[in-house]
Tab-separated table of C-alpha atoms in Angstrom:
chain	number	residue	atom	x	y	z
C	44	LYS	CA	104.214	65.421	119.081
C	45	ALA	CA	105.413	63.951	122.651
C	46	GLY	CA	105.502	60.525	122.831
C	47	VAL	CA	104.246	58.124	125.634
C	48	THR	CA	105.850	58.954	129.049
C	49	GLN	CA	105.988	56.876	132.188
C	50	THR	CA	106.476	57.850	135.694
C	51	PRO	CA	108.669	57.268	137.692
C	52	ARG	CA	111.201	55.297	135.408
C	53	TYR	CA	112.880	53.186	138.426
C	54	LEU	CA	111.045	51.712	141.605
C	55	ILE	CA	112.422	49.818	144.497
C	56	LYS	CA	109.934	48.305	147.005
C	57	THR	CA	109.896	45.795	149.542
C	58	ARG	CA	107.536	42.884	149.570
C	59	GLY	CA	103.940	43.899	151.142
C	60	GLN	CA	104.344	47.200	149.667
C	61	GLN	CA	102.189	48.664	147.030
C	62	VAL	CA	103.076	50.892	144.262
C	63	THR	CA	101.376	53.261	141.463
C	64	LEU	CA	102.805	53.716	137.949
C	65	SER	CA	101.406	56.760	135.729
C	66	CYS	CA	101.551	56.610	132.119
C	67	SER	CA	100.601	59.759	129.975
C	68	PRO	CA	99.618	58.540	126.581
C	69	ILE	CA	100.469	60.561	123.217
C	70	SER	CA	97.998	63.528	122.792
C	71	GLY	CA	94.591	62.560	121.117
C	72	HIS	CA	95.261	58.620	121.584
C	73	ARG	CA	92.592	57.108	123.823
C	74	SER	CA	93.671	53.540	124.173
C	75	VAL	CA	96.049	52.945	126.585
C	76	SER	CA	97.556	49.153	127.376
C	77	TRP	CA	99.747	48.126	130.222
C	78	TYR	CA	102.316	45.099	129.585
C	79	GLN	CA	104.733	43.389	131.993
C	80	GLN	CA	107.876	42.479	130.632
C	81	THR	CA	110.270	39.862	131.922
C	82	PRO	CA	113.449	38.120	130.740
C	83	GLY	CA	111.414	34.606	131.283
C	84	GLN	CA	107.907	35.426	130.127
C	85	GLY	CA	108.146	38.008	127.260
C	86	LEU	CA	105.353	40.613	127.366
C	87	GLN	CA	102.311	39.770	129.032
C	88	PHE	CA	99.251	41.872	128.631
C	89	LEU	CA	97.948	43.366	131.601
C	90	PHE	CA	94.818	45.413	130.731
C	91	GLU	CA	93.587	47.775	128.265
C	92	TYR	CA	91.655	51.116	128.769
C	93	PHE	CA	89.492	53.070	126.261
C	94	SER	CA	87.623	55.908	127.059
C	95	GLU	CA	87.934	55.335	130.940
C	96	THR	CA	86.531	51.855	130.628
C	97	GLN	CA	88.381	48.784	130.951
C	98	ARG	CA	87.607	46.861	127.654
C	99	ASN	CA	89.916	43.556	128.421
C	100	LYS	CA	92.290	42.059	131.052
C	101	GLY	CA	94.972	39.395	131.021
C	102	ASN	CA	95.788	36.579	133.361
C	103	PHE	CA	96.825	38.573	136.323
C	104	PRO	CA	95.751	38.355	139.796
C	105	GLY	CA	93.322	41.203	141.369
C	106	ARG	CA	96.537	42.836	143.086
C	107	PHE	CA	97.054	44.408	139.530
C	108	SER	CA	94.403	47.086	138.605
C	109	GLY	CA	94.469	50.206	136.806
C	110	ARG	CA	92.155	53.111	135.674
C	111	GLN	CA	92.235	55.695	133.179
C	112	PHE	CA	90.918	59.329	133.592
C	113	SER	CA	89.261	61.423	131.174
C	114	ASN	CA	92.316	62.862	129.697
C	115	SER	CA	93.396	59.403	128.862
C	116	ARG	CA	96.193	59.212	131.241
C	117	SER	CA	96.255	55.996	133.146
C	118	GLU	CA	97.690	54.793	136.065
C	119	MET	CA	98.406	51.167	137.093
C	120	ASN	CA	98.521	49.807	140.638
C	121	VAL	CA	100.118	46.831	142.294
C	122	SER	CA	99.066	45.906	146.119
C	123	THR	CA	100.946	43.586	148.304
C	124	LEU	CA	104.006	43.494	146.333
C	125	GLU	CA	105.599	40.083	145.800
C	126	LEU	CA	109.142	39.254	144.536
C	127	GLY	CA	107.938	37.868	141.418
C	128	ASP	CA	106.357	41.305	140.820
C	129	SER	CA	110.129	42.702	139.525
C	130	ALA	CA	109.508	43.399	136.074
C	131	LEU	CA	109.663	46.217	133.357
C	132	TYR	CA	106.014	47.666	133.365
C	133	LEU	CA	105.483	49.097	129.640
C	134	CYS	CA	102.672	51.437	129.130
C	135	ALA	CA	101.479	51.646	125.374
C	136	SER	CA	98.956	54.231	123.636
C	137	SER	CA	97.058	54.218	120.389
C	138	LEU	CA	95.253	56.319	118.420
C	139	LEU	CA	91.422	54.782	118.220
C	140	ARG	CA	90.703	51.419	116.863
C	141	ASP	CA	92.626	47.947	117.357
C	142	ALA	CA	93.891	48.154	113.742
C	143	ASN	CA	95.778	50.999	115.173
C	144	GLU	CA	99.521	50.275	116.067
C	145	GLN	CA	100.688	50.906	119.840
C	146	PHE	CA	103.233	53.463	120.754
C	147	PHE	CA	105.241	52.275	123.529
C	148	GLY	CA	106.991	54.303	126.464
C	149	PRO	CA	110.244	53.727	128.011
C	150	GLY	CA	109.078	51.600	130.951
C	151	THR	CA	108.795	51.630	134.830
C	152	ARG	CA	111.694	49.124	136.105
C	153	LEU	CA	110.113	47.726	139.315
C	154	THR	CA	112.403	46.015	141.997
C	155	VAL	CA	110.820	44.193	144.603
C	156	LEU	CA	113.113	43.327	147.426
I	167	ALA	CA	92.070	32.204	123.009
I	168	GLN	CA	94.627	34.236	120.999
I	169	SER	CA	98.305	33.143	120.625
I	170	VAL	CA	101.465	33.699	119.172
I	171	ALA	CA	104.356	31.843	118.356
I	172	GLN	CA	107.678	32.905	117.503
I	173	PRO	CA	109.778	29.578	117.106
I	174	GLU	CA	113.281	30.817	117.059
I	175	ASP	CA	114.899	32.556	120.074
I	176	GLN	CA	117.651	33.699	118.071
I	177	VAL	CA	118.216	34.064	114.341
I	178	ASN	CA	121.709	34.673	112.951
I	179	VAL	CA	122.566	36.252	109.649
I	180	ALA	CA	125.429	37.675	107.875
I	181	GLU	CA	125.307	41.108	106.557
I	182	GLY	CA	123.880	41.780	103.033
I	183	ASN	CA	122.218	38.349	103.427
I	184	PRO	CA	118.169	38.188	103.287
I	185	LEU	CA	116.602	37.491	106.744
I	186	THR	CA	113.610	35.886	107.887
I	187	VAL	CA	111.909	36.312	111.296
I	188	LYS	CA	108.921	33.585	111.970
I	189	CYS	CA	105.768	34.027	113.417
I	190	THR	CA	102.441	32.020	113.826
I	191	TYR	CA	99.510	32.976	115.132
I	192	SER	CA	95.765	31.508	116.706
I	193	VAL	CA	92.696	33.532	116.822
I	194	SER	CA	89.002	33.217	116.829
I	195	GLY	CA	88.153	35.648	114.382
I	196	ASN	CA	90.291	37.730	111.585
I	197	PRO	CA	93.608	38.970	112.984
I	198	TYR	CA	95.203	42.130	113.201
I	199	LEU	CA	99.084	41.406	113.021
I	200	PHE	CA	101.690	43.567	114.078
I	201	TRP	CA	105.943	43.566	114.064
I	202	TYR	CA	107.431	45.583	116.787
I	203	VAL	CA	111.266	45.913	117.236
I	204	GLN	CA	113.049	46.650	120.468
I	205	TYR	CA	116.555	48.297	120.305
I	206	PRO	CA	119.535	47.906	123.550
I	207	ASN	CA	117.981	50.535	125.992
I	208	ARG	CA	115.215	51.522	123.924
I	209	GLY	CA	111.417	51.217	123.841
I	210	LEU	CA	109.487	48.981	121.498
I	211	GLN	CA	109.084	50.795	118.124
I	212	PHE	CA	106.261	49.819	115.353
I	213	LEU	CA	107.566	48.185	112.302
I	214	LEU	CA	104.500	47.169	110.045
I	215	LYS	CA	100.991	46.089	110.467
I	216	TYR	CA	98.796	44.054	108.365
I	217	ILE	CA	94.928	44.654	109.032
I	218	THR	CA	93.208	43.627	105.332
I	219	GLY	CA	93.654	43.691	101.731
I	220	ASP	CA	97.280	43.055	100.104
I	221	ASN	CA	99.181	39.991	101.961
I	222	LEU	CA	102.513	41.577	101.539
I	223	VAL	CA	102.982	44.598	103.502
I	224	LYS	CA	106.072	46.984	104.036
I	225	GLY	CA	107.284	48.997	107.002
I	226	SER	CA	110.011	50.943	108.443
I	227	TYR	CA	113.992	50.196	107.780
I	228	GLY	CA	112.930	48.345	104.350
I	229	PHE	CA	111.115	45.395	106.569
I	230	GLU	CA	108.402	43.530	104.941
I	231	ALA	CA	105.911	40.649	105.970
I	232	GLU	CA	103.730	38.295	104.256
I	233	PHE	CA	100.404	37.463	105.726
I	234	ASN	CA	99.486	33.793	105.291
I	235	LYS	CA	95.898	32.985	106.383
I	236	SER	CA	95.849	29.150	105.304
I	237	GLN	CA	99.335	28.879	107.335
I	238	THR	CA	98.634	31.266	109.920
I	239	SER	CA	101.897	32.889	109.431
I	240	PHE	CA	103.105	36.501	109.450
I	241	HIS	CA	106.773	36.182	109.122
I	242	LEU	CA	109.178	39.285	108.603
I	243	LYS	CA	111.681	39.454	106.202
I	244	LYS	CA	114.165	41.965	104.650
I	245	PRO	CA	116.025	41.297	101.227
I	246	SER	CA	119.600	42.525	102.564
I	247	ALA	CA	120.292	42.483	106.630
I	248	LEU	CA	122.111	45.306	107.992
I	249	VAL	CA	124.247	45.047	111.062
I	250	SER	CA	122.011	48.044	112.505
I	251	ASP	CA	119.234	45.671	112.234
I	252	SER	CA	120.417	43.602	115.251
I	253	ALA	CA	117.759	43.770	117.792
I	254	LEU	CA	114.898	42.151	119.558
I	255	TYR	CA	111.599	41.515	117.529
I	256	PHE	CA	108.239	40.845	118.712
I	257	CYS	CA	105.111	39.551	116.542
I	258	ALA	CA	101.700	40.391	118.110
I	259	VAL	CA	98.204	39.990	117.263
I	260	ARG	CA	95.003	41.194	118.036
I	261	ASP	CA	91.554	39.382	117.489
I	262	ILE	CA	89.040	41.704	115.720
I	263	THR	CA	86.332	39.728	118.406
I	264	ASN	CA	88.532	40.372	121.317
I	265	ALA	CA	88.638	44.092	121.372
I	266	GLY	CA	91.352	45.768	123.376
I	267	LYS	CA	93.570	42.795	124.040
I	268	SER	CA	97.355	42.316	122.484
I	269	THR	CA	99.362	39.282	122.619
I	270	PHE	CA	102.670	39.069	122.189
I	271	GLY	CA	105.326	36.442	120.996
I	272	ASP	CA	108.121	35.769	123.078
I	273	GLY	CA	110.546	37.557	120.898
I	274	THR	CA	113.252	36.731	118.439
I	275	THR	CA	116.635	38.003	119.124
I	276	LEU	CA	118.487	38.776	115.637
I	277	THR	CA	121.994	39.279	115.241
I	278	VAL	CA	123.651	40.469	111.811
I	279	LYS	CA	127.298	39.630	111.904
I	280	PRO	CA	129.353	41.886	109.606
């Protein structure tokens, strides 16, 4: 079974631009979560989608948004990029419920110049 | 609010010795607890979880963890460490009353020396 895939793997943007990251979960998984990983802040929860609905979100500004499609694929968008948005963005999928473990993708490395 | 604390940034052990990586948590309701491992240049991998039932759970690669409700802890353990266990370990919690949100600890770097 194919794992979680994320595209692109690397991105370089400049301040003020916007970016869209994509995540394809494992087939059959309906929950997709997004995280920001930085050396200083660890793994920070961005949001979680289940059956196209955002169930929960972390403490990030409104510049960070996401959505989930009917096939469970998810996208994350960051508008008006700031230098501090440079990070590894991880997507994770899980089968159904909160008791299920998450499977992580390799991440998208975003660099904002 | 839910939170996780991994009090040690770094744990060093000798190969063959037992290892413990500590984790404490705080939730409003009942917790679902998880351990994940991140090897260099590789993604996070699931190790084990506690949902309900037996307080001692066993996972991949010989790891186990003990859920202690009174101490709100979920420490990761292994009886005999291997050099290949060297990695970054994350504890995570989900609160069953806060659907969809996972909170991760800051991670503990485990170094096993030959």
